[in-house]
Coordinates of C-alpha atoms and ligand atoms in Angstrom, one line a residue:
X234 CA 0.2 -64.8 6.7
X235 CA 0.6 -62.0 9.1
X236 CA 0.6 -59.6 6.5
X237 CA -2.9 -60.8 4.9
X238 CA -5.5 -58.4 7.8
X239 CA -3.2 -55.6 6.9
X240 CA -3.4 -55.6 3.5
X241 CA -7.4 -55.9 3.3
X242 CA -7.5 -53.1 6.1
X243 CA -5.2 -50.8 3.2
X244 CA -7.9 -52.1 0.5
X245 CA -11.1 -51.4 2.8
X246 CA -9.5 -47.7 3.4
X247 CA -8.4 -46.9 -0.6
X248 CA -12.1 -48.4 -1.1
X249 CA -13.2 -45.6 0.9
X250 CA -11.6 -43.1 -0.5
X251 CA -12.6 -43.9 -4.1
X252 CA -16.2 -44.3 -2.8
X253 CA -16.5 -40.9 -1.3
X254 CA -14.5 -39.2 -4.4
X255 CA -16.6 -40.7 -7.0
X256 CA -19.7 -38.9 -5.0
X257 CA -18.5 -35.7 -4.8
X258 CA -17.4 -35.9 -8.7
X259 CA -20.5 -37.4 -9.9
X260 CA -22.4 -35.1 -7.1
X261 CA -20.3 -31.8 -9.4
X262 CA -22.2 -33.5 -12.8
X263 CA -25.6 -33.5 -11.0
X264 CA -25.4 -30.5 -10.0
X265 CA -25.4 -29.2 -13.7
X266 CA -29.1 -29.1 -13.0
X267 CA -29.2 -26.4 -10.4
X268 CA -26.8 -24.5 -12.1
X269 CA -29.6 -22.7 -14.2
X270 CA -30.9 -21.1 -10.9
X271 CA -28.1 -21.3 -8.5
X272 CA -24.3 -20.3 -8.1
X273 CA -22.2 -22.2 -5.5
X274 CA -18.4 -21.5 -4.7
X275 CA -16.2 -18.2 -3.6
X276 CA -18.1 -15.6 -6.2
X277 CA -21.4 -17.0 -5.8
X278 CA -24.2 -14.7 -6.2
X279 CA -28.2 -14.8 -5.9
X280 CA -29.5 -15.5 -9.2
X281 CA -33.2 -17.4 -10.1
X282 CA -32.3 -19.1 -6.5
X283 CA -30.2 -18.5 -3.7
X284 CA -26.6 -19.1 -3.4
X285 CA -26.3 -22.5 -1.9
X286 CA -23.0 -21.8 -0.1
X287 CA -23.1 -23.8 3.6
X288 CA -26.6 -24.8 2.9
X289 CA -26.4 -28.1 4.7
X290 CA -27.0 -26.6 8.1
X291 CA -28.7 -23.5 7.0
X292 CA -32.0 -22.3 7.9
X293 CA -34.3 -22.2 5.4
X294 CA -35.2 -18.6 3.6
X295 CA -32.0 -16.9 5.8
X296 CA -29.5 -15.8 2.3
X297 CA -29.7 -12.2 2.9
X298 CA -30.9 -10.1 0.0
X299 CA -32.4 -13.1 -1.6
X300 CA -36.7 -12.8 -2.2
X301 CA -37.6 -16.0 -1.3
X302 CA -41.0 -16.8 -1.3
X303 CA -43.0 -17.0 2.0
X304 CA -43.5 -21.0 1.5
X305 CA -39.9 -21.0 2.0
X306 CA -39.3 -18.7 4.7
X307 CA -41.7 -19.7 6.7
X308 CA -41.3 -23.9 6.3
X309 CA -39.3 -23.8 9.9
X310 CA -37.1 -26.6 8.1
X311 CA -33.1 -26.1 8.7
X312 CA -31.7 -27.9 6.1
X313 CA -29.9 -31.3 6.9
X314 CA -29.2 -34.4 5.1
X315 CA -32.7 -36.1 5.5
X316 CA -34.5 -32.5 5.1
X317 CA -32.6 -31.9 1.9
X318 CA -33.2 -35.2 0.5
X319 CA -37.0 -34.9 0.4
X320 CA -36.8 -31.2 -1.0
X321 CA -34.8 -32.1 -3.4
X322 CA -36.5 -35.5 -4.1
X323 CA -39.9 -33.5 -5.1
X324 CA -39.7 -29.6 -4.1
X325 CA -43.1 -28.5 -4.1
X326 CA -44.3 -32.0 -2.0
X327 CA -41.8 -30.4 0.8
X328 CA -43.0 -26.8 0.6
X329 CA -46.0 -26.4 -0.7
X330 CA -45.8 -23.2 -2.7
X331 CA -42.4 -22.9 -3.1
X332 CA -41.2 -20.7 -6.4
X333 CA -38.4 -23.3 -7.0
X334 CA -39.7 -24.7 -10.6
X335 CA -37.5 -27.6 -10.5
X336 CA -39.4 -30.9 -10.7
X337 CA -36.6 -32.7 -8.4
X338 CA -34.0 -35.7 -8.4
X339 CA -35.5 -39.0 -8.1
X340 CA -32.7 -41.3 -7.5
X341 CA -31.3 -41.9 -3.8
X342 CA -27.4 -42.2 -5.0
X343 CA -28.0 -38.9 -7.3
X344 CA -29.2 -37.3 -4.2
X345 CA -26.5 -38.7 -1.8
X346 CA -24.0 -37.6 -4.6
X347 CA -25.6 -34.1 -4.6
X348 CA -25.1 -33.7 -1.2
X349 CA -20.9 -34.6 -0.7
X350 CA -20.5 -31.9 -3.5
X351 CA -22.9 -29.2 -1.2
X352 CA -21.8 -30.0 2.3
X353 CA -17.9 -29.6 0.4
X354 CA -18.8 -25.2 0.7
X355 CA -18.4 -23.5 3.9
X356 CA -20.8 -20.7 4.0
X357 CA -17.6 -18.2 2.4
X358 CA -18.3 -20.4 -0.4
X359 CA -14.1 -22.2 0.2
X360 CA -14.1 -25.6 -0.2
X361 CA -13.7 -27.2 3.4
X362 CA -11.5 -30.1 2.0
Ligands
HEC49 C1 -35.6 -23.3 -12.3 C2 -34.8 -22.8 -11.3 C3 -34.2 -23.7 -10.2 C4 -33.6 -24.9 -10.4 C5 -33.3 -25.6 -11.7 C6 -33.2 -25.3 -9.0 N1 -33.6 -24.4 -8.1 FE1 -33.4 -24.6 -6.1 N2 -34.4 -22.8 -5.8 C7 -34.9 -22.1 -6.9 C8 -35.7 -21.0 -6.3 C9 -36.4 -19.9 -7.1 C10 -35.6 -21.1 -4.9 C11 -36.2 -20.2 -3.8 C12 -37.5 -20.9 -3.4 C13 -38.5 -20.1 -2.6 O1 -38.2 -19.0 -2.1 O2 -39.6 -20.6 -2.5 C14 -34.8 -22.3 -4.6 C15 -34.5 -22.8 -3.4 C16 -33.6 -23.9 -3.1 C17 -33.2 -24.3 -1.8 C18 -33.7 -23.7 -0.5 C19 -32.6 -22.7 -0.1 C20 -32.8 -21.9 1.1 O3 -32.0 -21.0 1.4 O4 -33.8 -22.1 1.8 C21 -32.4 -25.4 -2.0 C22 -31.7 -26.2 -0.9 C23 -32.3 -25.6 -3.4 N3 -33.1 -24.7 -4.1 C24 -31.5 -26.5 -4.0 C25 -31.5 -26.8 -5.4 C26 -30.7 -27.9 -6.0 C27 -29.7 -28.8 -5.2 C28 -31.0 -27.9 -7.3 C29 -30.5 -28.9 -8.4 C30 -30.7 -30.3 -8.1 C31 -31.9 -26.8 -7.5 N4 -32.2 -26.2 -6.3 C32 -32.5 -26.5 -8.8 C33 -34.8 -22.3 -8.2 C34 -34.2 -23.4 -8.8

């Protein structure tokens, strides 16, 4: 019976680790959306929209040699989690003016999901993990 706390401590951690997997993958399928606008990873490049490399953390309007509009640049918003979430949620509510045409993700777990596959880029665009 000793054995019993160990063996659901084992479960609680493989639990875990399935959880936060199955939100990067599933985060990989949502971001199919963006995908039309905006390149992510080690050869990223501005397209429609900036490159989202390291943009959990970034400043808002700071990719160099990408026109953003002034909405943007001048929001004052460093993207974090919660920041992110209510772009994302409805883009134009957030910045008013904004040039993204994207009419957003409704869904909390899509959104969470989203964001383990972002925050996965260092700013070099190298997965961190
Ligand atoms: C139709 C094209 C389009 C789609 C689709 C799109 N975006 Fe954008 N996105 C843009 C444009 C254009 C900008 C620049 C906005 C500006 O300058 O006002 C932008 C800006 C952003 C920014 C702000 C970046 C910064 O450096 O300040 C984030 C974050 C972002 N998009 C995330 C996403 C995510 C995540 C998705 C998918 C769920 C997505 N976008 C889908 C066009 C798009």
């Amino acid at each position: 019976m000793i054995v019993r706390p160990v063996a659901v401590a084992f479960a609680l951690i493989i639990l875990n680790n399935a959880a936060h997997a199955q939100d990067v993958a599933a985060g990989e399928k949502s971001f199919a959306k963006c995908r039309a606008c905006h390149q992510i990873g080690e050869t990223a490049k501005n397209s429609v929209g900036p490159v989202l490399n390291g943009v959990i953390g970034r400043k808002a309007g700071s990719v160099e040699g990408y026109n953003y509009s002034d909405a943007n640049k001048s929001s004052g918003i460093t993207w974090d989690e919660a920041t992110f979430a209510e772009y994302i949620k409805d883009p134009r509510a957030k910045v008013p003016g904004t040039k993204m045409a994207f009419f957003g993700v409704k869904n909390d777990q899509e959104i969470k999901d989203l964001t383990a596959f972002l925050k996965q880029f260092g700013k070099d665009g190298k997965k961190a993990n």
